[in-house]
CSV table of C-alpha atoms and ligand atoms in Angstrom, one decimal:
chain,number,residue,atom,x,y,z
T,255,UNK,CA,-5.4,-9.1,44.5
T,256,UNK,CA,-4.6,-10.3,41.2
T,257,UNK,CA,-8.0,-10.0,39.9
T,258,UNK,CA,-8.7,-7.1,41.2
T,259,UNK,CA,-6.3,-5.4,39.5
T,260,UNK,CA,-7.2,-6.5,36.0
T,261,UNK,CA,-10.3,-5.4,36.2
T,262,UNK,CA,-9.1,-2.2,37.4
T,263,UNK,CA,-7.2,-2.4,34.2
T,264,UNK,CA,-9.9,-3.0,32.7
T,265,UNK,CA,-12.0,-0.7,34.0
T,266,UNK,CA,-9.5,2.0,32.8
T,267,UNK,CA,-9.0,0.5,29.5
T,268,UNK,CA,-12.6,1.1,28.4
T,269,UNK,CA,-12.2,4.5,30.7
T,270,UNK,CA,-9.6,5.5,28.3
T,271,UNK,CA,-11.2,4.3,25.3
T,272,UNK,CA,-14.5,6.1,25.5
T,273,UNK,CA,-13.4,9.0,27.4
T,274,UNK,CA,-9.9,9.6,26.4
T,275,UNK,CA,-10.0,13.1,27.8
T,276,UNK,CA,-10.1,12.2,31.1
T,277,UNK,CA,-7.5,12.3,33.1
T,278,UNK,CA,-7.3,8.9,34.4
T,279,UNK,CA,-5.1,10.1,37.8
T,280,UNK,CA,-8.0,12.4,39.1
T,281,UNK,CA,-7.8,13.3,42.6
T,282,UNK,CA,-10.2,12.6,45.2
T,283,UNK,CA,-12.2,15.3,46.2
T,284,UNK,CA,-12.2,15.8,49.9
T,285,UNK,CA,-15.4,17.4,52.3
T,286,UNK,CA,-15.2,20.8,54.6
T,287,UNK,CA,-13.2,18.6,57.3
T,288,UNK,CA,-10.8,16.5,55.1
T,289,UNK,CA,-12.5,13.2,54.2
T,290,UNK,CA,-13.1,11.9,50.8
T,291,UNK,CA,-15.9,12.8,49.8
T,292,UNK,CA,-17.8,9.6,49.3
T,293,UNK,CA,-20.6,8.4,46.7
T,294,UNK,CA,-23.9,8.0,47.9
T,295,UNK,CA,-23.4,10.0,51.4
T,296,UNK,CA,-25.3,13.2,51.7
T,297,UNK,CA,-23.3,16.9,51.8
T,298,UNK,CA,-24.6,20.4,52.4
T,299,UNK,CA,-22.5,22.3,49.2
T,300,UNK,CA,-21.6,26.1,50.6
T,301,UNK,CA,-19.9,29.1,49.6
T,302,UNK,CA,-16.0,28.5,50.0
T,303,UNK,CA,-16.1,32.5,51.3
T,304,UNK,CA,-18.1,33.5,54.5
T,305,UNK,CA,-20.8,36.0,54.4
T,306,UNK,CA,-21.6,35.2,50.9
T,307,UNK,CA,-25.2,33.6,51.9
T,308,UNK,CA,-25.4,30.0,52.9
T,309,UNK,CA,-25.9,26.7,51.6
T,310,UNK,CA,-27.8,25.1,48.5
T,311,UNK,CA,-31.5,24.2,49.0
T,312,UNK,CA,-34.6,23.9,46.7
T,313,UNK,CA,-37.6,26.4,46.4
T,314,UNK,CA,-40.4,27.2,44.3
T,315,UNK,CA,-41.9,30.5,43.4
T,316,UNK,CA,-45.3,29.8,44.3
T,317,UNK,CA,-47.3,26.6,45.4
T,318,UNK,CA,-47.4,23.8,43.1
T,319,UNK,CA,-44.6,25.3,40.9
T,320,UNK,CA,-42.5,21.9,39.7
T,321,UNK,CA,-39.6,21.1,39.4
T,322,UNK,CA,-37.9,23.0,42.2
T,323,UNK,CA,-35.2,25.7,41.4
T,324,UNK,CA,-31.8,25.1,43.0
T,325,UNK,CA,-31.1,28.4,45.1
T,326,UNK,CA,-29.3,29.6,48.0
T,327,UNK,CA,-29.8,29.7,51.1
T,328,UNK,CA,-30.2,33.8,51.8
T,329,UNK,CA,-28.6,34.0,55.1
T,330,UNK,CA,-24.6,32.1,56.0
T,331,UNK,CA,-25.9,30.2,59.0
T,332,UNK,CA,-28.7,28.3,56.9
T,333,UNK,CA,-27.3,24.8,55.8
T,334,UNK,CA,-29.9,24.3,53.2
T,335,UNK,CA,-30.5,20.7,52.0
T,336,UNK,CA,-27.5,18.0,51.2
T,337,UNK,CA,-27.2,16.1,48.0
T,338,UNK,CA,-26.2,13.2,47.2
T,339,UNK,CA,-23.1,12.9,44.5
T,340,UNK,CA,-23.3,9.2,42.2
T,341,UNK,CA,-20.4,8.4,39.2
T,342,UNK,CA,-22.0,8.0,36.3
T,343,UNK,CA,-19.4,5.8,34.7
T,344,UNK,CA,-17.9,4.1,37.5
T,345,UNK,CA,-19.3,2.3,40.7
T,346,UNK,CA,-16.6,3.8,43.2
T,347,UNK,CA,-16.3,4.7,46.7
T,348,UNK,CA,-15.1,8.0,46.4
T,349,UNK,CA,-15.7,11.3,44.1
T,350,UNK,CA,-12.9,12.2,41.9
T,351,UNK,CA,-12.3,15.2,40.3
T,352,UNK,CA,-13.6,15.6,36.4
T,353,UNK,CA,-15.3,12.2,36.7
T,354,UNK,CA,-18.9,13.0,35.6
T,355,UNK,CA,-21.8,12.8,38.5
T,356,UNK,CA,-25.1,12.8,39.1
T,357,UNK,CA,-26.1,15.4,42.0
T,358,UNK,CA,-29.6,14.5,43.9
T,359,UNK,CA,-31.2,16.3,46.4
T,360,UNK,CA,-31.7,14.2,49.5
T,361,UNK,CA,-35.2,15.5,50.8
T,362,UNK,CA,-39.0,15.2,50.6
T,363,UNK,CA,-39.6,16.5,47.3
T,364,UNK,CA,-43.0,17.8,47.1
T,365,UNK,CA,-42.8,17.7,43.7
T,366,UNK,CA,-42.5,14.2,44.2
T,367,UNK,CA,-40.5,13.8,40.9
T,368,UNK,CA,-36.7,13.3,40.1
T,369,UNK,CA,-34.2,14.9,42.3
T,370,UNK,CA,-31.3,14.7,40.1
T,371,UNK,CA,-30.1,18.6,39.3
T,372,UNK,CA,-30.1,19.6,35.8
T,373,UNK,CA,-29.7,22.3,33.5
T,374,UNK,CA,-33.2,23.5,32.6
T,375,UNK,CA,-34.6,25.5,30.0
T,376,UNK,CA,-35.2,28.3,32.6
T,377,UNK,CA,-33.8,31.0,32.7
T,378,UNK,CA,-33.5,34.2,35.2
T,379,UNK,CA,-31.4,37.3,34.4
T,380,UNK,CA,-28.9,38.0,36.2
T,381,UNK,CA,-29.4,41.8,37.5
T,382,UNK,CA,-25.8,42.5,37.7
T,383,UNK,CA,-25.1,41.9,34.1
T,384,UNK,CA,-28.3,42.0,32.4
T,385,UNK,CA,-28.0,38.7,31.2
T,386,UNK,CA,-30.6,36.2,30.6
T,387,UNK,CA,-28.9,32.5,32.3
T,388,UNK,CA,-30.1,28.9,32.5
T,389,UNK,CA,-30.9,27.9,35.7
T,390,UNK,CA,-30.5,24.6,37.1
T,391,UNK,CA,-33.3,22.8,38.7
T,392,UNK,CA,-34.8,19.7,39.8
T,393,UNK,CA,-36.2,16.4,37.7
T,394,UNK,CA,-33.1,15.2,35.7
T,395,UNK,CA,-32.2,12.0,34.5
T,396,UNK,CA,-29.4,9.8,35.6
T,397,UNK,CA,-26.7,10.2,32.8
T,398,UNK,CA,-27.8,12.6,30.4
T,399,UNK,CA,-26.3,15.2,29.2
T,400,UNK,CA,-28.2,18.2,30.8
T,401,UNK,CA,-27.4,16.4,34.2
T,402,UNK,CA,-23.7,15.5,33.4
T,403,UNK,CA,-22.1,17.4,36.1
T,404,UNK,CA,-18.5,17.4,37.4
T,405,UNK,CA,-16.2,18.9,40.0
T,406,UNK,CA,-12.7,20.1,39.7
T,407,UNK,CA,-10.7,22.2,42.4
T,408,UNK,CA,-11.5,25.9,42.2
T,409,UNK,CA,-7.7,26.4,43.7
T,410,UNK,CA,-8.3,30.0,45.1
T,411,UNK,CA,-7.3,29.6,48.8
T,412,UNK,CA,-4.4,28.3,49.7
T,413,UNK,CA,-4.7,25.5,52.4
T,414,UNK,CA,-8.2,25.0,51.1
T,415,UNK,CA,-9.7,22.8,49.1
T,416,UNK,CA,-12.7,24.3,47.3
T,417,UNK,CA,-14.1,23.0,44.4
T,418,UNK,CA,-16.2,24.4,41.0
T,419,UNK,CA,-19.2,22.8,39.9
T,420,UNK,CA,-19.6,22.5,35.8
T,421,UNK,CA,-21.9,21.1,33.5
T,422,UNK,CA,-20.3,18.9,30.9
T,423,UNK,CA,-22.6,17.6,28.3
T,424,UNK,CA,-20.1,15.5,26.6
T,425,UNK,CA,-19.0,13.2,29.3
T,426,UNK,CA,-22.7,11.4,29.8
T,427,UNK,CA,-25.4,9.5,27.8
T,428,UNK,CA,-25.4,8.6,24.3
T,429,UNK,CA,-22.9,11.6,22.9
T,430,UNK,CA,-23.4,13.0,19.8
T,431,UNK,CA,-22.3,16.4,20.6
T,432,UNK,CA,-19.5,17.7,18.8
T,433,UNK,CA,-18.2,20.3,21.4
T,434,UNK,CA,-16.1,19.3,24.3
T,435,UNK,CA,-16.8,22.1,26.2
T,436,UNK,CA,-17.4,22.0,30.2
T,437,UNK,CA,-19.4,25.0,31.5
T,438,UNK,CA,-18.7,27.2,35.0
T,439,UNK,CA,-22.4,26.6,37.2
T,440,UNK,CA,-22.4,29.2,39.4
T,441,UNK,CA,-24.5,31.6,41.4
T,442,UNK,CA,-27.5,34.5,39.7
T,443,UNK,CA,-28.7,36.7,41.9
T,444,UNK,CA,-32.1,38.3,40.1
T,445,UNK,CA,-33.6,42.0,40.5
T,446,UNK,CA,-35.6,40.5,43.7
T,447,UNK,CA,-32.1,39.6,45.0
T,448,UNK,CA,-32.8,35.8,44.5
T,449,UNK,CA,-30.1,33.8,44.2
T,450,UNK,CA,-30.1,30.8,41.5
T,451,UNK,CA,-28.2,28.4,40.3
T,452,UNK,CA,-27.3,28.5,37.0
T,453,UNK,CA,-25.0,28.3,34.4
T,454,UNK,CA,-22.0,31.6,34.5
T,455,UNK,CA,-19.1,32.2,33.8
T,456,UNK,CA,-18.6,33.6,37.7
T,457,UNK,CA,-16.5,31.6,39.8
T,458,UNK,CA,-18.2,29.7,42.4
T,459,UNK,CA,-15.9,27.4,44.6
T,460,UNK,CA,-17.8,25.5,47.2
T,461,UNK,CA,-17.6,22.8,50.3
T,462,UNK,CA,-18.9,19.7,50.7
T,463,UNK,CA,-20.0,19.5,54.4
T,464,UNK,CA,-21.0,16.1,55.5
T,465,UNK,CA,-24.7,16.0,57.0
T,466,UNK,CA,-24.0,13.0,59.8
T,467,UNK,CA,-25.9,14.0,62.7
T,468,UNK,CA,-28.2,16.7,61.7
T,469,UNK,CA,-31.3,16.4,61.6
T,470,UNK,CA,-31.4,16.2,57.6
T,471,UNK,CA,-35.5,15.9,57.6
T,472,UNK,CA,-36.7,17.9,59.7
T,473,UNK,CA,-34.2,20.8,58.8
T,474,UNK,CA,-34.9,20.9,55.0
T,475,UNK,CA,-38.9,20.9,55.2
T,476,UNK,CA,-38.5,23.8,57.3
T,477,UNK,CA,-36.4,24.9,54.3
T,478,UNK,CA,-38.4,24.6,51.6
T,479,UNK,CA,-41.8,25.7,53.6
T,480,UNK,CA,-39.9,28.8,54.5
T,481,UNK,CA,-39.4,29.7,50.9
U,1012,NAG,C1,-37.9,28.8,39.1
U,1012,NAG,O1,-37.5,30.1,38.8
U,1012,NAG,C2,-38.0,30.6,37.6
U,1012,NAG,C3,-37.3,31.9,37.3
U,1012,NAG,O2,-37.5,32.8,38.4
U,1012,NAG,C4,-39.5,30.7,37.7
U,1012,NAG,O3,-40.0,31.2,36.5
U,1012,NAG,C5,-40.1,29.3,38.0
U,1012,NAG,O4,-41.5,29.4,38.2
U,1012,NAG,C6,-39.4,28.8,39.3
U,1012,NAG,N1,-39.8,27.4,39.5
U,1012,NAG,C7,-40.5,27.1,40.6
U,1012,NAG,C8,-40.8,25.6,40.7
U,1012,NAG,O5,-40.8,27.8,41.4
């Protein structure tokens, strides 16, 4: 027990050192049925709100287009494909709120390259406001900064726990940028009436819905053929 907790300390103590502006009390964040949400385990992310489309997947815009876009699912009752959230700093059990993450898509990637989500260099616009966004996508690398994602609780219905995704650079790899800003990623729904992920200053609170017992292959080829 004793050792344990010094190199809890310990843990904290270089925590705190290199990334002061943690908090170091962050709370666990919980799935779609009240669990922790736990590193390495494979969740379908939705909309918080109903009849707002349905989960995260991957697609491409034509054959042998690479690396995939993250999208949504068009229709509520499609699950999409899960993804799989890892610390970057720490080896824990459990996802904490503003701890930086990897996110990975757990599927056959015909692309057959990284599955880690990042911020790309592509970009959609997004019909509603006329504004050209960075989309996120497929093959990022494990701690870097265009794949340094985080979660912190979107707090917009009470007795839920919903949760925003953001992208902040800062907290991974070696960090030489000078801003400490975190950024919103959210949904871009295109002229075709595509919807993208992508980085927005729109709210987007989501789920984590565990994928134990579904059929997690079979469902998300289906998926990404479909596209
Ligand atoms: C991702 O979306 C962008 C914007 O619509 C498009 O240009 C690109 O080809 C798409 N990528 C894939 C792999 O389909």
């Amino acid at each position: 027990m004793k050792t344990t907790l010094s190199l809890v300390s310990l843990n904290l103590f270089i925590f705190i050192t290199t990334h002061s502006l943690l908090s170091t009390a962050s709370d666990v964040i919980y799935d779609s049925t009240g669990n922790k949400l736990l590193t390495g385990v494979p969740y379908y992310i939705f909309p918080l709100f109903r009849g707002t489309g349905g989960g995260l997947t991957l697609s491409r815009a034509s054959k042998d287009a690479c690396p995939l876009n993250v999208t949504q699912e068009p229709f509520e009752f499609n699950y999409g494909v899960p993804f799989i959230v890892t610390p970057i700093i720490f080896d824990e059990t459990y996802i904490r709120e503003s701890y930086p993450v990897s996110i990975e898509a757990s599927f056959t990637d015909p692309c057959q390259g990284s599955k880690t989500l990042k911020l790309s260099s592509s970009e959609v616009v997004a019909a509603a406001v006329a504004k050209t966004v960075k989309t996120v996508t497929a093959g990022g690398q494990l701690n870097t900064q265009e794949s340094c994602f985080q979660f912190v609780e979107a707090d917009v219905m009470p007795g839920t726990r919903s949760y925003q995704i953001q992208l902040c650079p800062f907290k991974c790899g070696s960090n030489s940028s000078t801003s400490l800003s975190c950024y919103n990623i959210g949904l871009v729904t295109n002229s075709d009436g595509k919807t993208f992920l992508g980085q927005t200053d729109a709210l987007f609170p989501v789920v984590f819905q565990n994928s134990f017992g579904n059929s997690v292959q079979t469902a998300t080829q289906s998926a990404i053929q479909s596209v």
